[in-house]
Coordinates of C-alpha atoms and ligand atoms in Angstrom, one line a residue:
M1 CA 119.5 90.2 65.5
P2 CA 118.0 93.3 67.2
D3 CA 114.3 93.2 67.7
P4 CA 112.8 95.2 64.8
R5 CA 109.8 96.4 66.7
P6 CA 110.0 99.7 68.4
V7 CA 110.9 99.5 72.1
P8 CA 107.9 100.4 74.2
A9 CA 108.5 103.3 76.6
A10 CA 108.1 101.0 79.6
A11 CA 110.9 98.7 78.5
A12 CA 113.3 101.6 78.3
D13 CA 112.4 102.6 81.9
L14 CA 115.6 102.0 83.9
T15 CA 113.6 100.9 86.9
R16 CA 112.8 97.7 85.1
R17 CA 116.2 97.1 83.6
D18 CA 116.7 93.8 85.2
H19 CA 113.2 92.7 84.0
G20 CA 112.0 92.1 87.6
A21 CA 108.9 93.6 89.0
V22 CA 108.7 97.1 90.5
L23 CA 107.0 97.7 93.8
T24 CA 106.0 101.3 94.2
V25 CA 105.1 102.6 97.7
D26 CA 103.3 105.9 97.9
L27 CA 104.6 107.5 101.1
A28 CA 102.2 110.5 100.6
A29 CA 99.3 108.0 100.7
V30 CA 100.7 106.4 103.9
A31 CA 100.9 109.9 105.5
A32 CA 97.4 110.8 104.3
N33 CA 96.0 107.5 105.7
W34 CA 97.7 108.2 109.1
R35 CA 96.2 111.7 109.2
E36 CA 92.8 110.2 108.5
M37 CA 93.2 107.8 111.4
A38 CA 94.4 110.7 113.6
R39 CA 91.3 112.7 112.6
R40 CA 89.1 109.8 113.7
A41 CA 91.0 109.3 116.9
G42 CA 90.0 112.8 118.0
A43 CA 91.9 113.9 121.2
A44 CA 93.7 110.5 121.5
A45 CA 97.3 110.2 120.3
T46 CA 97.7 108.3 117.1
G47 CA 100.5 105.8 116.8
A48 CA 101.4 103.4 114.0
A49 CA 101.9 99.6 113.8
V50 CA 105.1 99.1 111.7
K51 CA 105.8 95.5 112.7
A52 CA 106.9 93.0 110.0
D53 CA 108.9 95.6 108.1
A54 CA 105.9 98.0 108.1
Y55 CA 103.7 95.2 106.7
G56 CA 106.3 94.4 104.1
L57 CA 106.6 97.9 102.7
G58 CA 109.9 98.9 104.4
L59 CA 110.3 99.8 108.1
V60 CA 112.7 102.7 107.8
P61 CA 111.2 104.6 104.8
V62 CA 107.7 104.1 106.1
G63 CA 108.7 104.9 109.7
E64 CA 110.5 108.1 108.6
A65 CA 107.5 109.3 106.6
L66 CA 105.1 108.6 109.5
A67 CA 107.4 110.5 111.8
R68 CA 107.4 113.5 109.4
A69 CA 103.6 113.3 109.4
G70 CA 103.6 113.7 113.2
C71 CA 103.5 110.1 114.5
R72 CA 105.4 109.7 117.8
H73 CA 104.4 106.1 118.9
F74 CA 105.6 103.2 116.8
F75 CA 104.7 99.5 117.4
V76 CA 107.0 96.7 116.3
A77 CA 106.8 93.0 117.1
H78 CA 110.4 92.2 117.9
L79 CA 113.4 93.7 119.7
G80 CA 115.4 93.5 116.5
E81 CA 112.8 95.5 114.6
G82 CA 112.9 98.1 117.4
E83 CA 116.7 98.4 117.2
R84 CA 116.5 99.0 113.4
L85 CA 113.8 101.7 113.8
R86 CA 115.7 103.3 116.7
A87 CA 118.7 103.9 114.4
A88 CA 116.4 105.8 112.0
L89 CA 114.2 107.6 114.6
P90 CA 116.3 108.6 117.6
D91 CA 113.4 110.5 119.3
A92 CA 110.4 108.2 118.7
A93 CA 108.7 106.1 121.3
I94 CA 109.1 102.5 120.1
H95 CA 107.0 99.8 121.6
V96 CA 107.7 96.1 121.2
L97 CA 104.4 94.2 121.0
N98 CA 105.7 90.6 121.5
G99 CA 107.0 91.5 124.9
L100 CA 110.2 90.7 126.8
P101 CA 112.1 87.5 126.0
P102 CA 114.2 86.2 128.9
G103 CA 117.5 88.1 129.3
T104 CA 116.7 90.9 126.9
A105 CA 115.9 93.7 129.3
P106 CA 119.3 95.3 129.1
A107 CA 119.0 95.5 125.3
F108 CA 115.6 97.1 125.6
I109 CA 117.1 99.7 127.9
A110 CA 120.1 100.3 125.8
H111 CA 118.0 101.2 122.8
R112 CA 115.2 102.9 124.8
L113 CA 112.6 100.4 123.6
V114 CA 109.4 100.0 125.5
P115 CA 108.3 96.4 126.0
V116 CA 104.6 95.6 126.0
L117 CA 104.7 93.2 128.9
G118 CA 102.4 90.3 128.3
S119 CA 102.6 88.0 131.4
P120 CA 103.2 88.3 135.1
A121 CA 106.7 86.8 134.6
E122 CA 107.6 89.6 132.1
V123 CA 106.4 92.3 134.5
E124 CA 108.6 90.8 137.3
D125 CA 111.6 90.5 135.0
W126 CA 111.3 94.0 133.7
A127 CA 110.8 95.5 137.2
A128 CA 113.9 93.6 138.5
V129 CA 116.2 95.2 135.8
S130 CA 114.6 98.5 135.1
R131 CA 113.8 99.5 138.7
G132 CA 111.2 102.1 137.8
D133 CA 113.6 104.0 135.6
H134 CA 112.3 102.8 132.2
P135 CA 108.7 102.8 130.9
A136 CA 106.7 99.8 129.8
F137 CA 103.2 99.0 128.6
V138 CA 101.3 96.1 130.1
Q139 CA 99.0 94.1 128.0
V140 CA 95.7 92.6 129.4
D141 CA 93.8 89.9 127.6
T142 CA 90.1 90.8 126.9
A143 CA 89.3 88.0 124.4
M144 CA 92.3 87.0 122.3
N145 CA 93.8 84.4 124.6
R146 CA 97.1 85.3 123.0
L147 CA 99.3 87.6 125.0
G148 CA 98.3 89.6 128.0
L149 CA 97.5 89.2 131.7
T150 CA 94.2 87.5 132.6
A151 CA 91.7 89.6 134.5
A152 CA 92.7 87.8 137.7
E153 CA 96.4 88.4 137.0
A154 CA 95.7 92.1 136.3
E155 CA 93.7 92.3 139.5
A156 CA 96.7 90.9 141.4
L157 CA 99.0 93.4 139.8
A158 CA 96.7 96.2 140.6
G159 CA 97.0 95.2 144.3
R160 CA 100.8 95.7 144.1
P161 CA 101.5 99.4 143.5
D162 CA 105.1 98.8 144.3
L163 CA 105.4 96.5 141.3
V164 CA 103.5 98.8 139.0
A165 CA 106.0 101.5 139.9
A166 CA 109.1 99.3 139.7
A167 CA 108.0 98.1 136.2
G168 CA 107.5 101.8 135.1
L169 CA 104.1 101.0 133.7
S170 CA 102.8 103.8 131.6
H171 CA 100.0 102.3 129.5
L172 CA 97.4 99.5 129.8
L173 CA 97.0 97.8 126.4
S174 CA 94.5 95.3 125.0
H175 CA 93.7 94.1 121.5
L176 CA 90.4 93.7 119.7
S177 CA 89.7 90.4 118.1
M178 CA 87.1 91.2 115.4
A179 CA 86.8 95.0 115.2
E180 CA 86.5 94.8 111.4
V181 CA 83.0 93.4 111.9
S182 CA 81.6 96.6 113.3
A183 CA 78.4 95.1 114.6
A184 CA 80.1 92.2 116.4
P185 CA 78.9 92.1 120.1
L186 CA 82.4 91.1 121.1
N187 CA 83.7 94.6 120.4
R188 CA 81.6 96.2 123.1
L189 CA 82.2 93.2 125.4
Q190 CA 86.0 93.8 125.1
W191 CA 85.5 97.5 125.6
H192 CA 83.7 96.8 128.9
R193 CA 86.3 94.3 130.1
F194 CA 89.0 96.8 129.2
S195 CA 87.3 99.7 130.9
A196 CA 86.8 97.6 134.1
L197 CA 90.5 96.8 134.2
R198 CA 91.5 100.3 133.4
A199 CA 89.5 101.5 136.4
R200 CA 91.9 99.4 138.5
F201 CA 95.0 101.2 137.2
P202 CA 94.0 104.9 137.5
T203 CA 97.5 106.1 136.9
L204 CA 98.0 104.4 133.6
S205 CA 97.0 105.6 130.1
A206 CA 95.0 103.2 127.9
T207 CA 95.2 101.9 124.4
L208 CA 92.8 99.4 122.8
A209 CA 92.2 100.2 119.1
N210 CA 93.8 98.9 115.9
S211 CA 92.7 100.4 112.6
A212 CA 89.3 98.9 112.7
G213 CA 88.9 99.7 116.3
T214 CA 89.6 103.4 115.6
V215 CA 86.7 103.3 113.1
L216 CA 84.3 101.9 115.8
G217 CA 84.0 105.3 117.4
P218 CA 85.6 107.9 119.6
D219 CA 85.0 105.9 122.8
F220 CA 87.3 103.1 121.5
A221 CA 90.2 105.5 121.1
F222 CA 91.0 105.9 124.8
D223 CA 94.4 107.7 125.0
L224 CA 96.3 106.2 122.1
V225 CA 95.3 104.3 118.9
R226 CA 97.5 101.8 117.0
P227 CA 96.5 101.6 113.4
G228 CA 98.4 99.4 111.0
I229 CA 96.6 98.1 107.9
A230 CA 94.8 101.4 107.3
L231 CA 98.1 103.1 106.8
Y232 CA 99.1 100.7 104.1
G233 CA 95.9 100.9 102.0
G234 CA 94.3 97.7 103.3
D235 CA 90.7 96.9 103.9
V236 CA 89.9 98.3 107.3
S237 CA 86.3 97.7 108.4
D238 CA 82.9 96.9 107.0
A239 CA 81.9 100.2 108.5
A240 CA 84.2 102.3 106.3
P241 CA 84.7 100.7 102.9
G242 CA 87.3 102.4 100.8
L243 CA 88.6 104.3 103.8
A244 CA 92.3 104.0 103.1
R245 CA 94.0 105.5 100.1
P246 CA 95.9 102.8 98.0
V247 CA 99.6 102.8 98.8
V248 CA 101.1 99.9 96.8
R249 CA 101.5 99.4 93.2
L250 CA 103.2 96.3 91.8
E251 CA 104.1 96.0 88.2
A252 CA 105.8 93.0 86.5
T253 CA 107.3 93.0 83.0
V254 CA 106.2 90.9 80.0
L255 CA 109.4 89.0 79.0
Q256 CA 107.9 87.7 75.8
V257 CA 104.6 86.9 74.0
H258 CA 104.2 83.8 71.9
D259 CA 101.5 81.8 70.3
A260 CA 100.6 78.3 71.3
P261 CA 98.1 75.9 69.7
A262 CA 94.9 74.4 71.2
G263 CA 95.8 71.3 73.1
A264 CA 99.3 72.5 74.2
V265 CA 100.1 72.2 77.9
V266 CA 101.6 75.0 80.0
G267 CA 104.1 75.0 82.9
Y268 CA 105.4 72.4 85.4
G269 CA 103.3 69.3 85.8
A270 CA 101.4 70.1 82.5
T271 CA 98.4 71.1 84.7
A272 CA 96.9 73.4 82.1
T273 CA 95.8 72.4 78.6
L274 CA 94.9 75.2 76.2
A275 CA 91.3 75.0 75.0
R276 CA 91.9 77.3 72.0
P277 CA 94.8 78.7 70.0
S278 CA 96.3 81.2 72.4
R279 CA 98.7 84.0 72.9
L280 CA 100.6 83.7 76.1
A281 CA 102.7 86.3 77.9
V282 CA 105.5 85.2 80.1
L283 CA 106.0 87.4 83.2
S284 CA 109.0 87.9 85.4
L285 CA 107.1 87.0 88.5
G286 CA 107.0 83.7 90.5
Y287 CA 106.4 82.1 93.8
A288 CA 109.7 83.6 95.0
D289 CA 107.9 86.9 94.7
G290 CA 105.1 85.9 97.1
F291 CA 102.8 84.3 94.6
N292 CA 101.7 81.3 96.6
R293 CA 102.0 78.3 94.2
H294 CA 98.9 76.6 95.6
A295 CA 96.7 79.7 95.4
I296 CA 97.3 80.5 91.7
R297 CA 94.7 78.4 89.9
P298 CA 92.5 79.1 86.9
D299 CA 89.4 79.2 89.3
S300 CA 91.0 81.6 91.8
G301 CA 90.5 84.8 89.8
A302 CA 94.3 85.4 89.8
G303 CA 95.7 87.4 87.0
V304 CA 97.2 90.7 86.0
V305 CA 96.2 93.7 83.9
V306 CA 98.0 94.3 80.6
R307 CA 97.1 97.3 78.4
G308 CA 94.0 97.8 80.6
R309 CA 92.7 94.3 80.2
F310 CA 92.6 91.4 82.6
A311 CA 94.9 88.5 81.8
P312 CA 94.4 85.3 83.8
F313 CA 97.3 83.0 84.9
V314 CA 97.7 79.8 83.0
G315 CA 99.3 76.7 84.5
R316 CA 101.5 76.6 87.6
V317 CA 103.5 79.4 88.8
S318 CA 107.3 78.7 88.7
M319 CA 109.9 80.2 91.1
D320 CA 110.7 83.2 88.9
L321 CA 108.2 83.0 86.0
S322 CA 104.5 82.8 85.3
V323 CA 102.3 82.7 82.2
V324 CA 99.2 84.7 81.5
D325 CA 96.7 84.4 78.7
V326 CA 96.7 87.6 76.5
T327 CA 94.8 86.1 73.5
D328 CA 92.1 88.8 73.9
I329 CA 94.5 91.7 74.4
P330 CA 95.4 93.1 71.1
G331 CA 99.0 94.4 70.8
A332 CA 100.2 92.8 74.1
A333 CA 104.0 92.7 73.6
R334 CA 107.4 92.2 75.1
G335 CA 108.3 94.9 77.5
D336 CA 104.7 95.7 78.4
G337 CA 103.9 96.3 82.1
A338 CA 101.7 93.8 83.8
E339 CA 99.8 95.4 86.7
V340 CA 99.7 92.9 89.6
I341 CA 98.5 95.4 92.2
G342 CA 97.4 99.0 91.3
P343 CA 94.5 101.1 90.1
S344 CA 93.1 98.4 87.9
R345 CA 93.8 95.6 90.2
P346 CA 93.2 96.6 93.9
L347 CA 95.1 95.1 96.8
A348 CA 91.8 93.4 97.9
A349 CA 91.4 91.6 94.6
Y350 CA 95.0 90.5 94.7
A351 CA 94.7 89.2 98.2
A352 CA 91.4 87.4 97.4
A353 CA 92.9 85.7 94.4
L354 CA 95.7 84.4 96.7
G355 CA 93.1 83.1 99.0
T356 CA 94.1 85.4 101.8
I357 CA 93.7 88.8 103.4
D358 CA 95.4 92.1 102.8
Y359 CA 97.7 91.7 105.8
E360 CA 99.2 88.4 104.5
A361 CA 99.3 89.6 100.9
L362 CA 101.4 92.6 101.9
T363 CA 103.7 90.8 104.3
S364 CA 104.3 88.1 101.7
L365 CA 105.5 90.5 99.0
G366 CA 108.8 89.3 97.6
R367 CA 112.1 90.8 98.7
R368 CA 113.7 91.1 95.3
F369 CA 111.3 93.6 93.7
R370 CA 112.9 96.8 92.8
R371 CA 111.4 99.3 95.3
V372 CA 110.4 102.8 94.5
Y373 CA 109.2 105.2 97.1
L374 CA 107.1 108.1 96.0
P375 CA 107.9 111.0 98.4
D376 CA 105.5 112.1 101.1
Ligands
PLP401 C1 99.1 94.5 114.4 C2 98.6 95.1 115.6 C3 97.9 96.4 115.5 C4 97.5 97.0 114.2 O1 96.4 96.3 113.7 P1 95.7 96.7 112.3 O2 94.6 95.7 112.2 O3 96.7 96.4 111.2 O4 95.4 98.1 112.4 C5 97.5 97.0 116.7 N1 97.8 96.4 117.9 C6 98.4 95.2 118.0 C7 98.6 94.6 119.4 C8 98.8 94.5 116.9 O5 99.3 93.3 117.0

């Protein structure tokens, strides 16, 4: 029996023909966000952090759009990410933040990737293979205690100009630990530590700021800034709310709508019991799409927007499905779009409902969404 109701326009949309969710990435917004960072960076060069598949949004399409906008410096985390980006951007400077794993120097050289050397051992390894013919960044630690030479190690390196030359060092890099809190005293402390180290390497350029660091002011920009989250529409800094233009839209499809009586239970484990006669909409969206099963609870504020109204999740999220309450949304129907992230449901609200931050919400987005890229 064919469904007698008219088919909503959204259901006829071929982009949703397999009933999955559609992830739309606005490349024009990515480019606009990069230009805003470049404006704030003043005379410094503006790069882009595109690690982790450009924060989940697609390394190659995002990297290509940024290159068209004028970006020349790209930061990835891994050698493999660098190799993928090199294939798409033959002329870009591609820097690998996680440094130089043992034995990989020839691969770095073959793909013209620039390691961000993060320990004395990495500096020695790189110098031994590259012999001054290939550039590298060197990272110094100013508060993170993650990667980077200690102040004492940096001091020792500064005393060895032969090694600085053999390693082809071009930039001194450090990373801010809490720049999104603009008044944090640690920002200025890191700036002072970095400036002191920089004075010991007068031939090197310098780079300190991520997105939030770029917002801290022109003196944090040094020679090159490395924004990431701002490009992707995330929350950047308490000093600049709403700075970034939204980039991501995620829309799932309502597979069916049905009534259920008060007292009925919903989903695996029967964790939810309906307090009233309800109308439930079943969505093609589950934990395989990045919806953390533990985070989605009635009290977490998690939900979607259907026909302009908020619909909270009911019961546990399954692998491929979830259920929302549309009792108070007249006309909610099979084939409706359910906005998960978008104009009515900002990324920040989505991330908060998942109990996390924009960064993790983006990099956890499922791999099976149909992806649509709006042109830059
Ligand atoms: C991820 C990263 C960035 C970009 O940080 P955002 O906060 O996303 O702007 C810059 N530098 C380093 C070393 C990073 O790891």
